[in-house]
Amino acid sequence: TETEAEETRDAAHARLMATAKEVLEAEAPWPAARLIWLAKLDRVAEAFLSDEAERRTRGQPEALEVQGKLRLGRVDFALTGTADRIDRTGAGAVLIYDYKTGRPPSAKQQELYDKQLLLEAVMAEAGAFDGLGPRPVEEVAYIGLGSKPEFQRIAITETLIEKVREEFEALILAYQDRRQGYVARRIVETQRFEGDYDHL
């Protein structure tokens, strides 16, 4: 907004912390947890605000916590999800952001199994998010708010959108085959403990 554009960095920092305190007091019942989260946010606030200023030069927030549903007719399956934030660029494309309180997934994790943002891009291009209609997706990105703030961007192309959709539909088709078994844990990144259903 115009007010936000005119405020100083100190004022933006104070507004961010005041908003966080208000939300935590309403949503987090434990005083110790509220203090810990406020301290964590205060440590990364400057980096977050710098990155946010850059994000606002590329697009403006259009939807927050927006739900979507995409019916995949070929596999008779509905893909549903909630996008943390969708921004609209001046050219009418969208940027999809996901906030992470820890570290965003690595490139290898994204390649193997962390497909959340890429699937959200598929949904956005198909017009699956409430009230937004079909939009070209320019980029998806993770906004990491852990001890080391990160802003991890992934450029989106039509080829990538088609690949992700095809791979997802192939996965659902595979599980619709009665001969396909379900494993307790499909990909275990780290095995610190036994799962309740590993024996199956």
Short mmCIF file of C-alpha atoms in Angstrom, two decimals:
data_model
loop_
_atom_site.label_atom_id
_atom_site.label_comp_id
_atom_site.label_asym_id
_atom_site.label_seq_id
_atom_site.Cartn_x
_atom_site.Cartn_y
_atom_site.Cartn_z
CA THR A 1 0.00 0.00 0.00
CA GLU A 2 1.00 3.66 -0.25
CA THR A 3 1.51 3.82 3.54
CA GLU A 4 3.78 0.78 3.48
CA ALA A 5 5.81 2.23 0.59
CA GLU A 6 6.47 5.44 2.55
CA GLU A 7 7.39 3.91 5.93
CA THR A 8 10.99 3.70 7.10
CA ARG A 9 12.75 0.38 7.66
CA ASP A 10 12.57 0.93 11.43
CA ALA A 11 8.83 1.54 11.20
CA ALA A 12 8.37 -1.57 9.04
CA HIS A 13 10.36 -3.61 11.57
CA ALA A 14 8.23 -2.29 14.43
CA ARG A 15 5.01 -3.00 12.51
CA LEU A 16 6.15 -6.56 11.68
CA MET A 17 6.98 -7.31 15.31
CA ALA A 18 3.76 -5.74 16.61
CA THR A 19 1.71 -7.80 14.15
CA ALA A 20 3.59 -10.97 15.08
CA LYS A 21 3.03 -10.31 18.79
CA GLU A 22 -0.69 -9.74 18.22
CA VAL A 23 -1.09 -12.94 16.18
CA LEU A 24 0.95 -15.05 18.60
CA GLU A 25 -1.05 -13.80 21.58
CA ALA A 26 -4.25 -14.78 19.77
CA GLU A 27 -3.08 -18.12 18.37
CA ALA A 28 -0.30 -19.52 20.60
CA PRO A 29 -1.53 -20.44 24.10
CA TRP A 30 1.94 -20.92 25.63
CA PRO A 31 3.79 -17.77 26.80
CA ALA A 32 7.20 -19.44 26.42
CA ALA A 33 6.46 -20.39 22.81
CA ARG A 34 5.35 -16.83 22.04
CA LEU A 35 8.60 -15.41 23.44
CA ILE A 36 10.75 -17.90 21.53
CA TRP A 37 9.00 -17.20 18.22
CA LEU A 38 9.16 -13.45 18.71
CA ALA A 39 12.90 -13.66 19.42
CA LYS A 40 13.44 -15.84 16.34
CA LEU A 41 11.48 -13.47 14.14
CA ASP A 42 13.33 -10.44 15.50
CA ARG A 43 16.66 -12.06 14.51
CA VAL A 44 15.60 -12.50 10.86
CA ALA A 45 13.36 -9.44 10.50
CA GLU A 46 15.92 -7.22 8.75
CA ALA A 47 16.79 -9.86 6.15
CA PHE A 48 13.09 -10.62 5.63
CA LEU A 49 12.24 -6.94 5.14
CA SER A 50 15.10 -6.47 2.64
CA ASP A 51 13.94 -9.47 0.62
CA GLU A 52 10.32 -8.31 0.88
CA ALA A 53 11.23 -4.90 -0.55
CA GLU A 54 12.74 -6.69 -3.56
CA ARG A 55 9.68 -8.94 -3.90
CA ARG A 56 7.39 -5.88 -3.97
CA THR A 57 9.30 -4.50 -6.98
CA ARG A 58 8.36 -7.63 -8.93
CA GLY A 59 4.73 -8.11 -7.93
CA GLN A 60 2.00 -7.27 -5.45
CA PRO A 61 0.22 -9.74 -3.14
CA GLU A 62 -3.08 -10.86 -4.65
CA ALA A 63 -4.05 -13.80 -2.42
CA LEU A 64 -2.96 -15.13 0.98
CA GLU A 65 -3.72 -18.62 2.29
CA VAL A 66 -5.82 -19.26 -0.80
CA GLN A 67 -7.31 -22.71 -1.36
CA GLY A 68 -7.39 -24.49 -4.67
CA LYS A 69 -8.72 -27.66 -6.24
CA LEU A 70 -7.73 -29.14 -9.59
CA ARG A 71 -9.72 -32.04 -11.03
CA LEU A 72 -7.44 -34.29 -13.07
CA GLY A 73 -9.89 -35.99 -15.40
CA ARG A 74 -7.43 -38.41 -16.96
CA VAL A 75 -6.83 -40.08 -13.61
CA ASP A 76 -10.14 -39.20 -11.88
CA PHE A 77 -8.38 -37.46 -9.02
CA ALA A 78 -8.68 -34.06 -7.33
CA LEU A 79 -5.48 -32.29 -6.35
CA THR A 80 -6.15 -29.84 -3.51
CA GLY A 81 -3.89 -27.44 -1.70
CA THR A 82 -3.47 -24.05 -0.06
CA ALA A 83 -0.95 -21.51 -1.33
CA ASP A 84 0.63 -19.33 1.36
CA ARG A 85 0.86 -16.34 -0.96
CA ILE A 86 0.32 -15.51 -4.62
CA ASP A 87 1.58 -12.21 -6.04
CA ARG A 88 0.59 -10.70 -9.39
CA THR A 89 3.19 -9.07 -11.64
CA GLY A 90 2.51 -6.01 -13.78
CA ALA A 91 2.31 -8.29 -16.82
CA GLY A 92 -0.42 -10.41 -15.22
CA ALA A 93 1.70 -13.46 -14.39
CA VAL A 94 1.89 -14.80 -10.85
CA LEU A 95 4.63 -15.53 -8.33
CA ILE A 96 3.87 -18.20 -5.73
CA TYR A 97 5.55 -18.07 -2.33
CA ASP A 98 5.74 -20.58 0.50
CA TYR A 99 6.90 -19.56 3.97
CA LYS A 100 9.15 -21.97 5.87
CA THR A 101 9.96 -21.55 9.55
CA GLY A 102 13.03 -23.72 9.04
CA ARG A 103 15.27 -24.24 6.03
CA PRO A 104 13.66 -24.57 2.60
CA PRO A 105 14.17 -27.93 0.88
CA SER A 106 17.39 -28.36 -1.06
CA ALA A 107 17.45 -28.69 -4.85
CA LYS A 108 17.90 -32.47 -4.43
CA GLN A 109 14.95 -32.71 -2.04
CA GLN A 110 12.79 -30.78 -4.50
CA GLU A 111 13.86 -33.05 -7.34
CA LEU A 112 13.04 -36.25 -5.44
CA TYR A 113 9.95 -35.53 -3.40
CA ASP A 114 9.29 -31.94 -2.36
CA LYS A 115 6.89 -31.01 -5.17
CA GLN A 116 4.52 -28.74 -3.26
CA LEU A 117 5.33 -25.45 -4.99
CA LEU A 118 5.61 -27.03 -8.42
CA LEU A 119 2.18 -28.63 -8.00
CA GLU A 120 0.81 -25.26 -6.89
CA ALA A 121 2.21 -23.82 -10.13
CA VAL A 122 0.34 -26.51 -12.09
CA MET A 123 -2.83 -25.58 -10.20
CA ALA A 124 -2.40 -21.83 -10.78
CA GLU A 125 -1.88 -22.24 -14.52
CA ALA A 126 -5.08 -24.30 -14.67
CA GLY A 127 -7.06 -21.67 -12.73
CA ALA A 128 -7.57 -23.93 -9.71
CA PHE A 129 -7.15 -21.30 -6.97
CA ASP A 130 -10.30 -19.64 -5.66
CA GLY A 131 -11.09 -16.37 -7.41
CA LEU A 132 -7.89 -16.10 -9.45
CA GLY A 133 -8.58 -17.79 -12.78
CA PRO A 134 -5.89 -19.29 -15.04
CA ARG A 135 -2.61 -17.40 -14.81
CA PRO A 136 0.86 -17.98 -16.23
CA VAL A 137 3.32 -18.69 -13.42
CA GLU A 138 6.62 -16.85 -13.68
CA GLU A 139 8.26 -18.18 -10.56
CA VAL A 140 7.78 -20.06 -7.31
CA ALA A 141 9.93 -19.45 -4.25
CA TYR A 142 10.52 -20.49 -0.67
CA ILE A 143 10.82 -17.76 1.96
CA GLY A 144 12.90 -19.34 4.72
CA LEU A 145 12.58 -17.75 8.15
CA GLY A 146 14.95 -20.07 10.02
CA SER A 147 18.13 -19.07 11.83
CA LYS A 148 19.68 -18.34 8.42
CA PRO A 149 17.07 -16.50 6.30
CA GLU A 150 16.82 -17.75 2.71
CA PHE A 151 14.92 -16.70 -0.39
CA GLN A 152 15.05 -19.63 -2.78
CA ARG A 153 13.62 -18.93 -6.24
CA ILE A 154 12.66 -21.45 -8.95
CA ALA A 155 11.93 -20.21 -12.48
CA ILE A 156 8.87 -21.80 -14.09
CA THR A 157 8.57 -22.77 -17.75
CA GLU A 158 5.76 -24.43 -19.67
CA THR A 159 7.99 -27.46 -20.15
CA LEU A 160 8.44 -27.77 -16.38
CA ILE A 161 4.69 -27.37 -15.75
CA GLU A 162 3.90 -30.13 -18.26
CA LYS A 163 6.58 -32.42 -16.80
CA VAL A 164 5.35 -32.02 -13.22
CA ARG A 165 1.73 -32.60 -14.20
CA GLU A 166 2.60 -35.68 -16.28
CA GLU A 167 4.73 -37.15 -13.48
CA PHE A 168 2.00 -36.53 -10.91
CA GLU A 169 -0.68 -38.12 -13.09
CA ALA A 170 1.62 -41.10 -13.72
CA LEU A 171 2.08 -41.52 -9.96
CA ILE A 172 -1.66 -41.44 -9.29
CA LEU A 173 -2.28 -43.89 -12.15
CA ALA A 174 0.31 -46.25 -10.70
CA TYR A 175 -1.43 -46.24 -7.31
CA GLN A 176 -4.80 -46.88 -8.97
CA ASP A 177 -3.46 -50.23 -10.20
CA ARG A 178 -4.53 -52.96 -7.76
CA ARG A 179 -1.18 -54.66 -8.24
CA GLN A 180 0.64 -51.61 -6.87
CA GLY A 181 1.41 -51.94 -3.19
CA TYR A 182 1.62 -49.09 -0.72
CA VAL A 183 4.85 -48.85 1.25
CA ALA A 184 4.83 -47.45 4.78
CA ARG A 185 7.41 -44.80 3.91
CA ARG A 186 8.14 -44.24 0.24
CA ILE A 187 11.32 -42.18 0.56
CA VAL A 188 13.10 -41.95 3.92
CA GLU A 189 15.46 -39.00 4.00
CA THR A 190 16.90 -39.85 7.41
CA GLN A 191 16.06 -42.93 9.45
CA ARG A 192 16.24 -41.93 13.10
CA PHE A 193 13.56 -44.35 14.31
CA GLU A 194 11.41 -47.25 13.16
CA GLY A 195 8.02 -46.49 11.67
CA ASP A 196 4.87 -48.06 13.06
CA TYR A 197 4.12 -49.79 9.76
CA ASP A 198 7.64 -50.66 8.48
CA HIS A 199 6.95 -54.37 9.00
CA LEU A 200 4.21 -54.24 6.37
#
